C-alpha positions as a printed Julia matrix, in Angstrom:
552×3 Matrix{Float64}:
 -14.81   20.9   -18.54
 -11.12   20.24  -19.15
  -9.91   16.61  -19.51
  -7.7    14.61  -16.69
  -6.17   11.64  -17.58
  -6.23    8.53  -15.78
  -6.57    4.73  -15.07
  -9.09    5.13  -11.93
 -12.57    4.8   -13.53
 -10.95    1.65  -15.89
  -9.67    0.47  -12.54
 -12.86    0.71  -10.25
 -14.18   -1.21  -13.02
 -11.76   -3.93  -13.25
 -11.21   -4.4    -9.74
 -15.0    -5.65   -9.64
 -14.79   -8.32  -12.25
 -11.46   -8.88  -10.59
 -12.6    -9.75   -7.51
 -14.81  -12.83   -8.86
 -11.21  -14.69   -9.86
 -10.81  -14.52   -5.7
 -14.36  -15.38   -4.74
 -13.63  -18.8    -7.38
 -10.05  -19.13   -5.96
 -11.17  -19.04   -2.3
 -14.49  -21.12   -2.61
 -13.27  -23.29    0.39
 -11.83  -20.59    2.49
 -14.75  -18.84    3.69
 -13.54  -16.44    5.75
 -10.4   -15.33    3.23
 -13.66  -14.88    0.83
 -15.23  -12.68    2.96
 -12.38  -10.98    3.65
 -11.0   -10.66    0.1
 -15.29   -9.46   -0.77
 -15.53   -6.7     1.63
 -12.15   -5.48    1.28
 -12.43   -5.15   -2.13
 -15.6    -3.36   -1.73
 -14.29   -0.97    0.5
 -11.45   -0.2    -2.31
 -13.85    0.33   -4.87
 -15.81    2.99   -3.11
 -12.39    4.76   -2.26
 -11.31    5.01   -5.94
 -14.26    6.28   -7.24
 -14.56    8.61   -4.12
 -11.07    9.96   -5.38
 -12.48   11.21   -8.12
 -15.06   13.89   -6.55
 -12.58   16.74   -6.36
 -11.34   16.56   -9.26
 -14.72   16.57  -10.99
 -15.86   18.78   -8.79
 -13.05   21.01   -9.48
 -14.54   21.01  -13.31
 -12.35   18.02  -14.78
 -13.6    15.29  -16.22
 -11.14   12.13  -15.25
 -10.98   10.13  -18.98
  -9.38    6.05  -19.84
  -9.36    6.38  -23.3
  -8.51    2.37  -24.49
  -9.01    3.03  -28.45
 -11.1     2.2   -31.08
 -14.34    0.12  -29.71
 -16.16   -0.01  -33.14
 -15.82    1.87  -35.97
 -15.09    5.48  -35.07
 -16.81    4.57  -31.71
 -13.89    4.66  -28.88
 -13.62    2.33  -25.86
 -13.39    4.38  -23.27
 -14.53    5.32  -20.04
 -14.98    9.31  -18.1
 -15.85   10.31  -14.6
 -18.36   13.28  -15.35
 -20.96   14.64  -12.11
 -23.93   12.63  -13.83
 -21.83    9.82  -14.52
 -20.02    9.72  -10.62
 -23.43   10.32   -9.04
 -24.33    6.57  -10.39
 -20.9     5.75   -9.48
 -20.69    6.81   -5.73
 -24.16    5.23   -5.29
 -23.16    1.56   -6.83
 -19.77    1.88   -4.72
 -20.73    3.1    -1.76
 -24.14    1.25   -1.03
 -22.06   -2.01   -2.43
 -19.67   -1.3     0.33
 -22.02   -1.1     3.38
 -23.74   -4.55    0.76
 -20.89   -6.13    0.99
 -20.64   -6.17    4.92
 -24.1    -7.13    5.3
 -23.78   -9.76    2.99
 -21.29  -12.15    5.64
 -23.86  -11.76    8.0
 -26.26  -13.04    6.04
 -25.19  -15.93    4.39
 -23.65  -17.06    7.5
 -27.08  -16.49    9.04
 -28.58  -18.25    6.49
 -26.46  -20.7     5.68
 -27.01  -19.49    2.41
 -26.16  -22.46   -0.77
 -23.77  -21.86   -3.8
 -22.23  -18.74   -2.31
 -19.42  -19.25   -4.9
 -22.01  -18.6    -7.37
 -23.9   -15.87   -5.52
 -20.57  -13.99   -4.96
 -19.69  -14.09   -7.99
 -23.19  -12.85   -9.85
 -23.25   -9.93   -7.29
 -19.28   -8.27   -8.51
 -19.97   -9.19  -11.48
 -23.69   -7.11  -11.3
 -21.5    -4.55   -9.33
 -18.93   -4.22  -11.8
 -21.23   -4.08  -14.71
 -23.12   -0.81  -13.02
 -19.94    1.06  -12.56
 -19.3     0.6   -16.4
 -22.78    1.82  -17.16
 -21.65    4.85  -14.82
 -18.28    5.7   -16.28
 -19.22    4.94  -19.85
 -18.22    8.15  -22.18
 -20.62    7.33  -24.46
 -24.06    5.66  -25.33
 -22.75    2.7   -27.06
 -20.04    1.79  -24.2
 -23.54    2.16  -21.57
 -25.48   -0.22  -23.38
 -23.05   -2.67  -23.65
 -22.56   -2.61  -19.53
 -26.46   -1.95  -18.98
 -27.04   -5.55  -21.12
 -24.3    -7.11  -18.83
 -25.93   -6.29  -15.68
 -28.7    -8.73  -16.86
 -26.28  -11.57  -17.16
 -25.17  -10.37  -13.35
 -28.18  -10.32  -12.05
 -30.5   -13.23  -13.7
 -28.77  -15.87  -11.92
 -29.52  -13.92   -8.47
 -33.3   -13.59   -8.8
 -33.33  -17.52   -9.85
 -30.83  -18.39   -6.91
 -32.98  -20.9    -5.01
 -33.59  -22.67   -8.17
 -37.73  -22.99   -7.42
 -40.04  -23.11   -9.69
 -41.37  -19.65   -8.73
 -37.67  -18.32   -8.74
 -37.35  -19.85  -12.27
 -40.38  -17.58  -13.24
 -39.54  -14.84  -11.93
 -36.23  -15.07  -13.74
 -37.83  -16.12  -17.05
 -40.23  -12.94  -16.78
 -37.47  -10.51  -15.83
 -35.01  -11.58  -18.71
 -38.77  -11.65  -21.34
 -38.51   -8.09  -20.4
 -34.72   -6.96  -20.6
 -34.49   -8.43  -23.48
 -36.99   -6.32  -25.2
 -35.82   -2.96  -23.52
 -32.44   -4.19  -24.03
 -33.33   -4.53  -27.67
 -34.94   -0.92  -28.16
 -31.95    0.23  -26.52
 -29.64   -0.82  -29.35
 -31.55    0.18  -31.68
 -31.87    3.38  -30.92
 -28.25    3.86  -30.02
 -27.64    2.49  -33.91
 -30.12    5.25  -34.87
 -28.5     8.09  -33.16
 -25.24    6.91  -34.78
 -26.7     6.94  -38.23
 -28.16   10.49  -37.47
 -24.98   12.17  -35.12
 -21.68   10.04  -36.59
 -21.5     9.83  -32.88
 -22.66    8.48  -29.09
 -20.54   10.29  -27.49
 -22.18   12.14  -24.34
 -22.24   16.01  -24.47
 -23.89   17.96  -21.1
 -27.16   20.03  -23.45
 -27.76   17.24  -26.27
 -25.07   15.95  -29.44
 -25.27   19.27  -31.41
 -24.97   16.85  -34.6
 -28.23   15.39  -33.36
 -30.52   18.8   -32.61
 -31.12   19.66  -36.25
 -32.75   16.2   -36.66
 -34.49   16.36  -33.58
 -35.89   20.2   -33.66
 -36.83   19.68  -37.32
 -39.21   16.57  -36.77
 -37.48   13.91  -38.25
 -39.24   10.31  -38.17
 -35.63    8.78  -37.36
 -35.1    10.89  -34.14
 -38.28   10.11  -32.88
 -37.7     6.35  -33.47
 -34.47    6.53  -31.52
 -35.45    8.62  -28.61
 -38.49    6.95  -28.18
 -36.71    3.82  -28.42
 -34.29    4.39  -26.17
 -36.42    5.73  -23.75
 -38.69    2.82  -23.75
 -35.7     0.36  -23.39
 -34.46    2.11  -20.23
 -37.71    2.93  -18.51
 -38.25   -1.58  -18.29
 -35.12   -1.48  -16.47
 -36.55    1.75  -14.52
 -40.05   -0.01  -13.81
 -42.08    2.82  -14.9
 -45.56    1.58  -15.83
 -46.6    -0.66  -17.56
 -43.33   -1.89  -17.51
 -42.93   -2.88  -14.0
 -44.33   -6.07  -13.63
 -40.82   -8.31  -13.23
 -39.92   -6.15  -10.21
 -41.93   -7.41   -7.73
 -41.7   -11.03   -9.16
 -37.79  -10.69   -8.25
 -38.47  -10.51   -4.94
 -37.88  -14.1    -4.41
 -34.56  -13.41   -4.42
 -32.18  -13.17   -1.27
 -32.84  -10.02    0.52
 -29.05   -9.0    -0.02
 -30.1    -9.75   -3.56
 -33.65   -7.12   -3.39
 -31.43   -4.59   -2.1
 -28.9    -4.67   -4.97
 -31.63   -5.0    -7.54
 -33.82   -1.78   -5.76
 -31.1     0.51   -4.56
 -27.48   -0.33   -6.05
 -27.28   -1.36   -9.65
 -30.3    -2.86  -11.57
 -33.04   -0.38  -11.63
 -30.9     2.75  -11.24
 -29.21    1.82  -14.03
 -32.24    2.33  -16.12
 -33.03    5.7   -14.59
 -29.58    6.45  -15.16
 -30.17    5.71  -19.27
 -33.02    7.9   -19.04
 -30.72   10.81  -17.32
 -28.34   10.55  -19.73
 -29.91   10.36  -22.96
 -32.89   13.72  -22.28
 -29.46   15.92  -21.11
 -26.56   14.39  -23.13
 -27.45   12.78  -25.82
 -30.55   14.45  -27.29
 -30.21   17.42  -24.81
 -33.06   18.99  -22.83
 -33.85   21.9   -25.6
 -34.92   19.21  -28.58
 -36.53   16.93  -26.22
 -38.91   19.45  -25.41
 -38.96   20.72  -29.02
 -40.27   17.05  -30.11
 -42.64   16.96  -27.18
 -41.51   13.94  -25.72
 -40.8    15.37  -22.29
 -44.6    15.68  -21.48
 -45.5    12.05  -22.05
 -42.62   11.02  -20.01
 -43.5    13.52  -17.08
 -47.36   12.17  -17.25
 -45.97    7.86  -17.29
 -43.4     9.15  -14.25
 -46.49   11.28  -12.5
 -48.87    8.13  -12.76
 -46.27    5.68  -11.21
 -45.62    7.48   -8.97
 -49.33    7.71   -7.57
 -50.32    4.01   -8.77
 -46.89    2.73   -6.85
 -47.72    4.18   -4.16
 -51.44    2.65   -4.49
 -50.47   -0.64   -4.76
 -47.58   -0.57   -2.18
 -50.7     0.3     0.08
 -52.09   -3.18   -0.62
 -49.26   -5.61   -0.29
 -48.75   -7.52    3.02
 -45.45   -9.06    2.38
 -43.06   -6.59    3.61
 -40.8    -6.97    0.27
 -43.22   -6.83   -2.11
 -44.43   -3.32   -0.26
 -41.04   -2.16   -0.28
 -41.04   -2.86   -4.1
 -43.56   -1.09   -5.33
 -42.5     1.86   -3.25
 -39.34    1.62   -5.65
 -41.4     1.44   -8.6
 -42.81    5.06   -7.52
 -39.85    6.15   -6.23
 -37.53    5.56   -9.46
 -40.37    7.55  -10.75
 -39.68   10.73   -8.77
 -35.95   10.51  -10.82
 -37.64   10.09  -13.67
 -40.15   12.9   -13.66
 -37.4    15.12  -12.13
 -35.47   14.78  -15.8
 -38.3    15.08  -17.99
 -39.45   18.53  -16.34
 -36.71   19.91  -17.98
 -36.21   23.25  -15.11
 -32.91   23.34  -13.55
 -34.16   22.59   -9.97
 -36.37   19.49  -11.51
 -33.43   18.02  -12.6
 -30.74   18.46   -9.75
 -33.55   16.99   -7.29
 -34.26   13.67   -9.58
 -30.47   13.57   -9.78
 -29.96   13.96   -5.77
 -33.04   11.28   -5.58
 -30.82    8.18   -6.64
 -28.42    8.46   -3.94
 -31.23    9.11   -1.24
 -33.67    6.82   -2.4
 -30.75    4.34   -2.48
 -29.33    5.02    1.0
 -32.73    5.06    2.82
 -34.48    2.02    0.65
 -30.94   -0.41    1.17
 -31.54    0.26    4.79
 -35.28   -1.14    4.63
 -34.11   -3.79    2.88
 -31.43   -4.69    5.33
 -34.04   -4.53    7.95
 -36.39   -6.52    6.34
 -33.64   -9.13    6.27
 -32.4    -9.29    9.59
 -36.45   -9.64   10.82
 -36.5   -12.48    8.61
 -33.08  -14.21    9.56
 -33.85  -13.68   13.11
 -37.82  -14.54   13.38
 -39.06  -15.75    9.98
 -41.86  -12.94   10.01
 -41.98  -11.01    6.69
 -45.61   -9.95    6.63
 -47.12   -6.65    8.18
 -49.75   -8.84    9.1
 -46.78  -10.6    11.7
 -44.67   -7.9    13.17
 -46.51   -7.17   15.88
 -44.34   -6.14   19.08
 -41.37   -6.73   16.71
 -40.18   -3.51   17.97
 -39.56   -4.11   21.53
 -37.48   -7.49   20.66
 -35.65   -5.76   17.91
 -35.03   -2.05   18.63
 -31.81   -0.86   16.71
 -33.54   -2.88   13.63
 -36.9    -1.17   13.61
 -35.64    1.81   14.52
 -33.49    2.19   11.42
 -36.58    1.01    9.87
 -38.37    3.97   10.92
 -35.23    6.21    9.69
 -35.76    5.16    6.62
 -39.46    5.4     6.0
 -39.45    8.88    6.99
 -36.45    9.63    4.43
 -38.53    7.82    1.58
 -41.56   10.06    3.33
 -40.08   13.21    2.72
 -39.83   14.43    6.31
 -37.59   17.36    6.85
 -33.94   16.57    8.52
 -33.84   13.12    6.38
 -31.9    12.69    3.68
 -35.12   12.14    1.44
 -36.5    15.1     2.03
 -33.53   17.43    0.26
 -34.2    15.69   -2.86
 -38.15   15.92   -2.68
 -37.65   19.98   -1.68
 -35.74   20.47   -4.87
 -38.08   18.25   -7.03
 -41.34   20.4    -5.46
 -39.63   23.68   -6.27
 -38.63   22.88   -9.58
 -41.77   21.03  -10.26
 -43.67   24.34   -9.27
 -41.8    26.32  -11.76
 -43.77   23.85  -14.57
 -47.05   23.62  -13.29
 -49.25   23.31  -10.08
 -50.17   19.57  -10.91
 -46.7    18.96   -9.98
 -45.83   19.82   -6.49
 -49.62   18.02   -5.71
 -48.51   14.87   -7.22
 -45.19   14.96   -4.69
 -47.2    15.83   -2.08
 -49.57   12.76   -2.5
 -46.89   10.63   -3.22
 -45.45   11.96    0.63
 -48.56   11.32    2.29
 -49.01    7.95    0.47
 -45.72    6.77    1.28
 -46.97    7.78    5.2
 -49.83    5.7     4.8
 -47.6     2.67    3.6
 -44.83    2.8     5.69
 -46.87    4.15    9.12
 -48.28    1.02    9.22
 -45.15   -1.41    9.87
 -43.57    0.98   12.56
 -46.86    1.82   14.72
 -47.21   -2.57   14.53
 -43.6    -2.66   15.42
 -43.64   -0.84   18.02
 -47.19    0.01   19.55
 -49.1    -3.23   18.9
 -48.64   -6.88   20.22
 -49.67  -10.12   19.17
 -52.73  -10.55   20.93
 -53.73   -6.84   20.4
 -52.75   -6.32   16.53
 -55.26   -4.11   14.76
 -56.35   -5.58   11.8
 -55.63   -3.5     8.54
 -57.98   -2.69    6.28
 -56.09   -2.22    3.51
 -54.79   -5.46    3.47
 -57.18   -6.99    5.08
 -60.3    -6.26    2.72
 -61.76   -8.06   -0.07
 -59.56   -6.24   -2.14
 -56.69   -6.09    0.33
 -53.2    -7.86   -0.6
 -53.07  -10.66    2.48
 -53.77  -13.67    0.72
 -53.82  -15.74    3.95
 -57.74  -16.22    3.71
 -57.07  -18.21    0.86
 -53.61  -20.2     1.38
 -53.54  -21.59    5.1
 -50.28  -21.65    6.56
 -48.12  -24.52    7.01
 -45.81  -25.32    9.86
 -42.45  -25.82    9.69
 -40.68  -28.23   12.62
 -39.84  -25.4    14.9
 -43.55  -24.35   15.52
 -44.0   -21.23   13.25
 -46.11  -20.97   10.0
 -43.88  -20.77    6.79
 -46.06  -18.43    5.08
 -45.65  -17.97    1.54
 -44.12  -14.81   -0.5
 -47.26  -14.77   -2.35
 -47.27  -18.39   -3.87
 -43.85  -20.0    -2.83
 -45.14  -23.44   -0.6
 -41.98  -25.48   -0.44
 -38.89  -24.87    1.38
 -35.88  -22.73    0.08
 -38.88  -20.52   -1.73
 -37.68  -17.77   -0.36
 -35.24  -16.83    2.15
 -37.18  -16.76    5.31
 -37.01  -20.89    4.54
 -32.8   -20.42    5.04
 -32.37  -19.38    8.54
 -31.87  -20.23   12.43
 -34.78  -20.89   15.05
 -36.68  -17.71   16.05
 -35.55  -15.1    17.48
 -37.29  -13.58   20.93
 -34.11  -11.81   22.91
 -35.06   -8.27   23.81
 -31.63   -6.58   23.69
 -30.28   -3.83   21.51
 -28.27   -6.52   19.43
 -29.97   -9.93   19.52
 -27.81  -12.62   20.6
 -28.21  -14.58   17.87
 -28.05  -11.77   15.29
 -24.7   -10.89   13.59
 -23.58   -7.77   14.54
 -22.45   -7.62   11.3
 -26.46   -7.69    9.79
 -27.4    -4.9    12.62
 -23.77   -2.64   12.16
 -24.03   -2.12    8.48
 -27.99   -1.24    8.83
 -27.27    1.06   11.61
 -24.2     2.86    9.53
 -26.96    2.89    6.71
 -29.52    4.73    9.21
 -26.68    7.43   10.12
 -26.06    8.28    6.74
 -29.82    9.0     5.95
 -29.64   11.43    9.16
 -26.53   12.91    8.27
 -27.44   13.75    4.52
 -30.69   15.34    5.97
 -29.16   17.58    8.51
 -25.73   18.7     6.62
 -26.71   17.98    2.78
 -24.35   20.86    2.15
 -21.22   18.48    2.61
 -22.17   15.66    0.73
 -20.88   16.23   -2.75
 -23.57   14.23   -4.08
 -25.46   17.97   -4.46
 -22.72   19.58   -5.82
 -22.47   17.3    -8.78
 -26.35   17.4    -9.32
 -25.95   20.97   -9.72
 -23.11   20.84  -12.06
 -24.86   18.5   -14.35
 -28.38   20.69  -14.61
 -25.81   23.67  -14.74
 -24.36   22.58  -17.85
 -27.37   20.3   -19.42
 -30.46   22.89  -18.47
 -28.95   26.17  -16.8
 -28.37   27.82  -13.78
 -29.59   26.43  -10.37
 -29.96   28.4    -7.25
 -27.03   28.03   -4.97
């Protein structure tokens, strides 16, 4: 690819930490803030959305700033693999950012200064993981994400938030860790991080011929991104950080946090090792077998979970999995599907999360156990719920599906276990997500089916054990699996309860129910025309030039 330079992927980049100046500067001028917030957003996504044709076109867009460290430079490219991340973080913080005034004002949401400011500077730290030209730059961003993002999942300051924040930053630290170290490594063995599409050819001779040092540093690298990536068993501080905001969840599931680890994993098997050597050193079949099994046990355990955010999590665990396992089986296909997978995972699962949201803004019911009829008061919101389920599902004409058709054909070409373990995962995520639409819509309070998944002695509803309390306006406050005082969790941060029965809920912001609905047309519109979204087209241009040709 020939080289076009330019200031636009430094700019994207500084635009986001830019923005938090404003958010401090306009602290008492709420509606300049939100103004200032989602116009910013919006400029953001159109940079980095100026840089499809040329990359498309075969360029790669380079900010070259100098020397970062030794003969390490500081600077930054827009590559397909790297402006796949990119268009996801923009774009999905763009329809975020809209959301987000609906919800705080909603909510009534404390220390939005604060909030604002963690969430550009989380947003500007993924777009430096995406544009980084080279392994050192990424880990420098991927470590500043955690800064971003610790004071979100600890934003109500509880106890259990405080936990949840200790446990996630426990784990960072030590992927964060192995991360450096094997970036050192690869620099002691290459004389360079830079990012090459098929491996460092400095690197390969090392790697093909067994060396003890290349195994330390692609194992260690791989380790330190997949606790970012929550593959088993190092998923555990994922769900915990659900006691965050809901405009928090979504960042952490679909925008930045955990697709920033998948996104490591992507770029060190094709462009820093390269796909040949990793296979060479048989590392690609452990990682396929840890992707396969989270994928089937987060499914499992989605099955289980009550609370509608905790289910939704541990669908993400599974789901980063499908990226995961679409790298490490190495076939052309494989990898252009995985690739594809964290835009439509991210589209479809930021929609469920803004659901989830408005539900619990407008009626303070966030269990499966609770939705009941929830369907008939709240149409637009359930329905878009139901868009986005059968994306994450896998059902033809959804955007989900386009992905999961290239990871079954490419997973074919490896072995038969493959395509079975996507089709499982399909009919488990059925099973999981079924569940809340037929209650939404087909059940009502006094004729709710109980379900036996939940339900069961080894069920996840833990209301047998922990009887609700009652909050002044009449309705239990139940927990998020532990929280029992208010400001727990967000459901203890909005209005009175919602009943109204039209389209757009009086006293919903059209603002929470516009950017979920925009969300639901996108996942329809990437299933029925995937051909015009260039998100394919630079999936196949990175397994082109990593792995080899890809059908057309």
């Amino acid at each position: 690819m020939s080289e076009l330079h330019s200031v636009r992927p430094l700019v994207a980049i500084l635009l986001a930490f830019g923005t938090i100046v404003f958010v401090v500067l306009f602290r008492r001028r709420k509606r300049l803030r939100h103004a200032v917030t989602v116009g910013a957003a919006v400029l953001t996504f159109g940079i980095v959305v100026s840089l499809v044709g040329p990359v498309r076109r075969g360029q790669t867009v380079t900010t070259d700033l100098g020397t970062f460290v030794t003969t390490i430079e500081l600077s930054f490219q827009a590559d397909p693999l790297g402006l796949i991340f990119a268009l996801t973080v923009s774009g999905l913080w763009a329809a975020t950012a809209i959301y987000n005034v609906g919800f705080v004002d909603s909510t009534g949401l404390l220390h939005q200064t604060r909030y604002l400011a963690a969430l550009w500077f989380s947003i500007g730290s993924g777009l430096g993981v995406a544009f980084a030209s080279n392994l050192l730059v990424l880990v420098f961003f991927y470590e500043l994400t955690t800064i971003g993002t610790y004071p979100l999942i600890t934003h109500y300051g509880t106890d259990r938030a405080r936990k949840a924040g200790i446990r996630y930053v426990w784990y960072i630290i030590g992927g964060g860790t192995l991360a450096v170290g094997g970036t050192v490594i690869v620099y002691a063995l290459a004389g360079t991080v830079s990012f090459v599409p098929g491996g460092i050819p400095e690197l390969a001779g090392e790697a093909t011929k067994g060396s003890v040092a290349a195994y330390a540093a692609i194992l260690s690298l791989l380790v330190g991104f997949a606790v970012k990536a929550a593959v088993i068993p190092f998923h555990a501080w994922l769900p915990m950080a659900m006691v965050a905001p809901t405009t928090v969840s979504g960042v952490l599931h679909a925008v930045v946090v955990v697709k920033s680890g998948v996104f490591g994993i992507a770029r060190t098997v094709l462009e820093v090792f390269g796909p040949d050597p990793t296979a060479a050193m048989g590392v690609a079949v452990p990682l396929a077998v840890a992707a396969g099994f989270t994928i089937i046990a987060g499914s499992v355990l989605a099955l289980k979970q009550d609370v509608l955010k905790r289910r939704l999590a541990y669908s993400t665990i599974a789901h980063l999995s499908y990226i995961v396992l679409g790298v490490a089986l190495l076939t052309p296909t494989a990898v252009a599907g995985g690739l594809v997978h964290i835009g439509t995972h991210g589209i479809a699962k930021l929609a469920l999360f803004f659901c989830v949201g408005v539900i619990t803004v407008e009626t303070g019911k966030k269990k499966v156990s609770e939705i009941a009829g929830l369907g008939r008061e709240y149409p637009v919101t359930m329905g878009v719920f139901a868009l986005g389920s059968c994306s994450l599902a896998g059902l033809p004409l959804f955007a989900g599906f386009v992905s999961k058709w290239y990871l079954l054909i490419g997973g074919a070409e490896v072995h038969w276990v493959v395509p079975l373990v996507f089709v499982l995962s399909g009919a488990l995520n059925v099973a999981y997500f079924w569940p809340i639409v037929s209650t939404a819509f087909f059940e009502t309070s006094t004729n709710a089916e109980t379900k036996p998944v939940i339900n069961g002695p080894l069920g996840g509803d833990m209301s047998r054990d922990t009887p609700p309390r009652r909050e002044s306006h009449g309705r239990p406050a139940e927990s998020d699996g532990g929280a029992t005082r208010a400001g727990d969790t967000e459901d203890d941060h909005h209005g009175s309860v919602g009943t109204n029965s039209s389209l757009f809920p009086d006293d919903s912001s059209p603002l929470l129910v516009g950017s979920l609905v925009v969300l639901g047309v996108f996942v329809l519109a990437v299933g029925v025309f995937p051909g015009e979204v260039a998100l394919f087209d630079l999936a196949r241009q990175v397994a082109e030039a990593s792995v080899g040709e890809t059908f057309s």
